[in-house]
Coordinates of C-alpha atoms and ligand atoms in Angstrom, one line a residue:
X1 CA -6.4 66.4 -47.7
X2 CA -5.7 68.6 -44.8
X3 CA -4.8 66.8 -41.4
X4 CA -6.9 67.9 -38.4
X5 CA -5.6 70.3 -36.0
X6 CA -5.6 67.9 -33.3
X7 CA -3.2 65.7 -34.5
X8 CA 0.5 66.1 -33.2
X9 CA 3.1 67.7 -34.9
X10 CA 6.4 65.5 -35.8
X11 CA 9.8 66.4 -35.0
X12 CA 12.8 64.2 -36.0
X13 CA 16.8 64.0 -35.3
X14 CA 19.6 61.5 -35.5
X15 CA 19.6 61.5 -31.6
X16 CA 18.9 63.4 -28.4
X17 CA 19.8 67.0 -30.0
X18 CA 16.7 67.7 -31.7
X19 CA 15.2 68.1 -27.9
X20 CA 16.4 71.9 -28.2
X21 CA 14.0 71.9 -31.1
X22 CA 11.3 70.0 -29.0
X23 CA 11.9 72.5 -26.5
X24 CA 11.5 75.8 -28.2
X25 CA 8.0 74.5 -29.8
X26 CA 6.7 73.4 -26.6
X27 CA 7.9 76.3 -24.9
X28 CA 6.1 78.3 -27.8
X29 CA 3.1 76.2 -28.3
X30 CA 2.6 74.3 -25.1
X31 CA -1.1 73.4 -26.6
X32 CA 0.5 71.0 -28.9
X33 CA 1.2 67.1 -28.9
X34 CA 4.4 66.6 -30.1
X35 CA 5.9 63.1 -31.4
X36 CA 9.7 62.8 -31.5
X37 CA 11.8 60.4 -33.2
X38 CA 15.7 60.4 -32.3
X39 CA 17.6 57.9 -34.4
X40 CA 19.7 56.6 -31.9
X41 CA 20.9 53.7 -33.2
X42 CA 22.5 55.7 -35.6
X43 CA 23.3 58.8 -34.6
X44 CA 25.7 60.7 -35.5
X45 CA 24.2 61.5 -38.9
X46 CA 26.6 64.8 -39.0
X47 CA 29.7 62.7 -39.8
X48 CA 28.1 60.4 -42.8
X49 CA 27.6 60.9 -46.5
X50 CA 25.0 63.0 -48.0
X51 CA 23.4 59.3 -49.6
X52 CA 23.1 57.6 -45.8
X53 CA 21.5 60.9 -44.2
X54 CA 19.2 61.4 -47.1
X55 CA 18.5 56.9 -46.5
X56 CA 17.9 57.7 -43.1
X57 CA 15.6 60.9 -43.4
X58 CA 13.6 59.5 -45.7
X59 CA 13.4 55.9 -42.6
X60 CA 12.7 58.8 -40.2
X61 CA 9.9 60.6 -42.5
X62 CA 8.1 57.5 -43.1
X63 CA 8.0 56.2 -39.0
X64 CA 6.5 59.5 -38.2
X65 CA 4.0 59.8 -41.3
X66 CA 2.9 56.0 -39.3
X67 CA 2.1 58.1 -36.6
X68 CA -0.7 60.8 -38.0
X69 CA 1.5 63.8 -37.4
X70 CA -0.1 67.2 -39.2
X71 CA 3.3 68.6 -39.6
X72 CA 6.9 67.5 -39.4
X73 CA 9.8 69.6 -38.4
X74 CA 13.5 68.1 -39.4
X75 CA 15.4 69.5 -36.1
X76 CA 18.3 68.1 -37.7
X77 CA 20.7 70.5 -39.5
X78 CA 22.2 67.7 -40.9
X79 CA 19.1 66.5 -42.4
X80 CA 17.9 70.2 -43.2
X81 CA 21.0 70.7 -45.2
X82 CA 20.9 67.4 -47.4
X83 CA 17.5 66.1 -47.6
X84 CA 14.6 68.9 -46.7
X85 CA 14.4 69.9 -50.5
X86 CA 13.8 65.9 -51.3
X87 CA 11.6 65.2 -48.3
X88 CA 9.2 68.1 -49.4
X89 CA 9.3 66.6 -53.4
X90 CA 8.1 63.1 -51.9
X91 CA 6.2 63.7 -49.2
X92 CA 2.6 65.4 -49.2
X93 CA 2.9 67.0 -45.8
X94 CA 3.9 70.4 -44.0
X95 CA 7.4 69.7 -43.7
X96 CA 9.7 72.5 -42.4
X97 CA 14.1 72.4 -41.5
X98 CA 15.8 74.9 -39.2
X99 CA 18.1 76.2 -41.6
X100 CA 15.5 78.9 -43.2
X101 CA 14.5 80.0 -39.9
X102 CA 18.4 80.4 -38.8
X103 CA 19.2 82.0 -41.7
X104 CA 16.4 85.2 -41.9
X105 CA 17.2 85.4 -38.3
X106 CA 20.9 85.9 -38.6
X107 CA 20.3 88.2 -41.5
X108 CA 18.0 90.3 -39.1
X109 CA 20.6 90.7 -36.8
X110 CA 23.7 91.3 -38.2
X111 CA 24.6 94.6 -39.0
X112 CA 28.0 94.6 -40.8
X113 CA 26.8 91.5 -43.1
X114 CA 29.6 89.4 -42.1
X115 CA 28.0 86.4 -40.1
X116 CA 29.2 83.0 -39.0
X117 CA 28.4 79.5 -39.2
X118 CA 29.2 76.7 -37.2
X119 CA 27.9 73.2 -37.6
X120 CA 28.6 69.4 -38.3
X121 CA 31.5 68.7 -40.8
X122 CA 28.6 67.3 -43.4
X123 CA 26.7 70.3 -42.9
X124 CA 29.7 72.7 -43.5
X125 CA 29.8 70.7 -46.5
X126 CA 26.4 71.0 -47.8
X127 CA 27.0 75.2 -48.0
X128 CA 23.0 74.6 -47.2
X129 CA 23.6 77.9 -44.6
X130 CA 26.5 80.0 -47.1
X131 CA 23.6 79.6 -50.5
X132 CA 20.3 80.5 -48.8
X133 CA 21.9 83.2 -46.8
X134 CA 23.8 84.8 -50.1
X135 CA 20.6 84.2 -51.9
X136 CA 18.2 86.2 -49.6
X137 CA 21.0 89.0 -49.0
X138 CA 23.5 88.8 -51.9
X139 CA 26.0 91.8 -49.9
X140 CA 26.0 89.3 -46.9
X141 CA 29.6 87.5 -46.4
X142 CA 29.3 83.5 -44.9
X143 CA 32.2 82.3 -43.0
X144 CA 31.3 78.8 -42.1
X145 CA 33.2 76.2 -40.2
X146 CA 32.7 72.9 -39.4
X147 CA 33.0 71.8 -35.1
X148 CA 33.2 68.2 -35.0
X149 CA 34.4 68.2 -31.6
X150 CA 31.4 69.8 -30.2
X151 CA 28.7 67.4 -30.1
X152 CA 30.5 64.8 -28.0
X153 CA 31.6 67.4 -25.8
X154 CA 27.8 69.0 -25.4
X155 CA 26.5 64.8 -24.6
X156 CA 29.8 64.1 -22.4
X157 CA 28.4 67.6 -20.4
X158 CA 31.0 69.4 -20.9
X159 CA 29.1 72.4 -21.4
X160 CA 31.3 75.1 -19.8
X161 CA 34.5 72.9 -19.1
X162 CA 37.9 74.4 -19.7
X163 CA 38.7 71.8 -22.4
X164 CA 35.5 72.9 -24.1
X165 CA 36.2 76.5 -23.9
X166 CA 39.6 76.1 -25.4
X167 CA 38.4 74.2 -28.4
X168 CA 35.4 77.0 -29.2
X169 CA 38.5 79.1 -29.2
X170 CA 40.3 76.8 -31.8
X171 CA 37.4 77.1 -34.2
X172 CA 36.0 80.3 -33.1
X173 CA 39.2 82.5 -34.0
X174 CA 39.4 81.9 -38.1
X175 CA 35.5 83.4 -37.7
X176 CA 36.5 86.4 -35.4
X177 CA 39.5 87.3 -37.2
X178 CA 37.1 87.7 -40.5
X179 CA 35.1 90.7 -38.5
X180 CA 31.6 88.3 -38.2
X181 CA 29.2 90.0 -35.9
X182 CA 26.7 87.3 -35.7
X183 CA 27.5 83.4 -35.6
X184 CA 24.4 81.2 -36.9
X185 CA 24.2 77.9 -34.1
X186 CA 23.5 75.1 -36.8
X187 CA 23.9 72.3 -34.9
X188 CA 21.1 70.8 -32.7
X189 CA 23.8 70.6 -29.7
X190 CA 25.2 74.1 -30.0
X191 CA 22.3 76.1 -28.0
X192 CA 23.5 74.0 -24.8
X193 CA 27.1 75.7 -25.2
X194 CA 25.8 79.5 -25.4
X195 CA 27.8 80.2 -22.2
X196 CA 30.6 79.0 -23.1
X197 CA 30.3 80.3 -26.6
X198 CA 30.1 83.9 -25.1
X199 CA 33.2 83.2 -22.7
X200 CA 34.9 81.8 -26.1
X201 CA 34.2 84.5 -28.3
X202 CA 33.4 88.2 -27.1
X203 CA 29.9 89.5 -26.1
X204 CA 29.2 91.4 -29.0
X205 CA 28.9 88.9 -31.4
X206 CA 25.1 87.9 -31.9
X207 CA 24.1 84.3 -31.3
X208 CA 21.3 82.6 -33.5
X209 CA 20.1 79.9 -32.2
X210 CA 18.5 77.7 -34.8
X211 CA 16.2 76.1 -32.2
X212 CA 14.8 78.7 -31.3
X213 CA 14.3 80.5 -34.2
X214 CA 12.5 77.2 -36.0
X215 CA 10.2 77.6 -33.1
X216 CA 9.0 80.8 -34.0
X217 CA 9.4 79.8 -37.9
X218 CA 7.1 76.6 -37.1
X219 CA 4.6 78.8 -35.5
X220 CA 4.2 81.2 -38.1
X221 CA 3.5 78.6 -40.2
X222 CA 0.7 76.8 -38.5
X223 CA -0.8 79.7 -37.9
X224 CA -1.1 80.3 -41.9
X225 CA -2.5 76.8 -42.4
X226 CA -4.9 77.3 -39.3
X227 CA -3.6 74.2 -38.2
X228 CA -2.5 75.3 -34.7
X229 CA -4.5 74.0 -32.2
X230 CA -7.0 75.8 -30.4
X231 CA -5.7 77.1 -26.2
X232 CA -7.8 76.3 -23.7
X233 CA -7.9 72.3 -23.7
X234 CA -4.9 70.1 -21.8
X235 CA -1.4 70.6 -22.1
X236 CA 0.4 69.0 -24.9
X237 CA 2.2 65.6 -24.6
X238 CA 6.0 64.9 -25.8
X239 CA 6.0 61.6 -26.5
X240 CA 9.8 60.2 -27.4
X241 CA 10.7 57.3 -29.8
X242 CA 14.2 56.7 -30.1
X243 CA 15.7 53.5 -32.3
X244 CA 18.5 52.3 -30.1
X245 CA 18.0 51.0 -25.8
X246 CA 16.1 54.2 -23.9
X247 CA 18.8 54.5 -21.2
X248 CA 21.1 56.7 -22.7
X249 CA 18.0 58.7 -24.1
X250 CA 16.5 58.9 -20.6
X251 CA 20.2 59.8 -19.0
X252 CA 20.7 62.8 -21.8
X253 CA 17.2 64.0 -22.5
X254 CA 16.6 66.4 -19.6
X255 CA 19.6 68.3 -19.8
X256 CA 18.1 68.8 -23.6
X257 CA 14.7 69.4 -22.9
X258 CA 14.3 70.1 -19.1
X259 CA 11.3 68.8 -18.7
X260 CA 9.6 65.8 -18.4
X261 CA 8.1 63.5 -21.4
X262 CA 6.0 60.4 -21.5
X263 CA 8.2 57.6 -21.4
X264 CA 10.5 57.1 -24.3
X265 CA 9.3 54.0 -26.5
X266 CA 12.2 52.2 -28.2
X267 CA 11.0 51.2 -32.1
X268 CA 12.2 49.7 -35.3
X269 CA 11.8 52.0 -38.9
X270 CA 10.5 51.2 -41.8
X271 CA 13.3 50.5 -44.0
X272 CA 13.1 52.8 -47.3
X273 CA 12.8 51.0 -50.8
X274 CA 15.2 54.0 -52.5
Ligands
LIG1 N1 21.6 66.6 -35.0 C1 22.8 66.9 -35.7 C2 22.8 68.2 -36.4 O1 22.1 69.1 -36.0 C3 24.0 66.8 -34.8 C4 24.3 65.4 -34.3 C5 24.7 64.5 -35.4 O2 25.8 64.6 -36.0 O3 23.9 63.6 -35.8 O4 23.4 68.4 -37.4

């Protein structure tokens, strides 16, 4: 059955990150309701086994299926990388990843075929980014390293501090000395570091920002299914749920989003039989 139009879509992460994914949807579609769940209990997801982040996505998936979402959109790469295949066998909903997106728009952009990837170790790991990128441009070359440095640097707000520079240098110069022109963001946390990334690395390497890119992706999408919802009524509502105390969500989230949300609701997931 098709949800109505009405009903909000769902966007999940292991934590605050996925609020650069909230962001570019309601920058895009500022009609919509949108219902986010951060795992915060147990965030970081980007550091654990491909069996606990699948466990969790499926705890996530089935919190937000509770609350009538039309669509869902898994803002984590993580997540994307491991479990967006699985989640889309079991679950009989619209669900969409970031990684697609990123991908087709890296492959738009670069023009010597040699692009970059940066993201958490587990998603390095996955080669989600390196396979669907060979497979929709088989000439392209994938040069992919994990930053596991960069998340706690991005939540500490160290976002153009010397330290931080220094270390996008670290794991920036394998990539440049391969000749990438374009360097795919596939982390949640990495569109917070764009300045820093262009001090890092020179200006005319391309930046994809996955966020933004799923935005568009997410969209396009909707649109198809003609279940975007119709302009003209209120604006939509971002209603947070996050799984650990809201403090630390409420400290971090408007450097994320920058902008306000209904207040963040703190809950408890269903726990997944599998
Ligand atoms: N949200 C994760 C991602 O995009 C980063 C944070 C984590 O490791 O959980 O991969």
């Amino acid at each position: 059955m098709k949800p109505p139009a009405a009903w909000p879509i769902g966007i999940f992460d292991s934590g605050v990150g996925g609020l650069t994914v909230v962001r570019q949807i309601h920058r895009l579609l500022p009609a919509e309701d949108l219902v986010y769940l951060g795992d915060t209990a147990r965030v970081p997801y980007g550091t654990k086994s491909p069996g606990t982040v699948i466990r969790f996505a499926r705890e996530d998936m089935g919190f937000l299926l509770e609350q009538k979402v039309k669509a869902v959109v898994v803002a984590c790469n993580t997540v994307s990388a491991w479990a967006l295949p699985l989640l889309q066998q079991e679950f009989d909903l619209p669900i969409w990843g970031v990684i697609l997106p990123g991908a087709q728009s890296a492959l738009k952009r670069t023009k010597n075929r040699c692009v970059g990837v940066i993201a958490t170790s587990a998603t390095i790991q996955s080669q989600a980014y390196d396979r669907l990128l060979t497979e929709l441009n088989p000439a392209v070359r994938v040069f992919a390293k994990a930053c596991p440095l960069l998340v706690p640097l991005v939540e500490e707000g160290w976002l153009n501090h010397p330290i931080t520079i220094q270390v996008l240098r670290e794991y920036l110069d394998p990539l440049l000395r391969c000749g990438i022109d374009t360097l795919v963001l596939g982390c949640t946390h990495y569109p917070l570091l764009k300045r820093a990334l262009r001090t890092a690395c020179h200006s005319r390497i391309r930046l994809v920002d996955s966020a933004e890119s799923c935005a568009r992706f997410v969209q396009a999408r909707l649109a198809e299914l003609a279940l975007l919802r119709p302009p003209g009524g209120r604006p939509g509502r971002i209603q947070p749920y996050v799984t650990d105390e809201t403090a630390r969500f409420d400290q971090l989230s408007h450097r994320f989003l920058g902008c306000a949300t209904e207040p963040a609701v703190k809950v408890e997931l269903p726990q997944s039989s599998q």
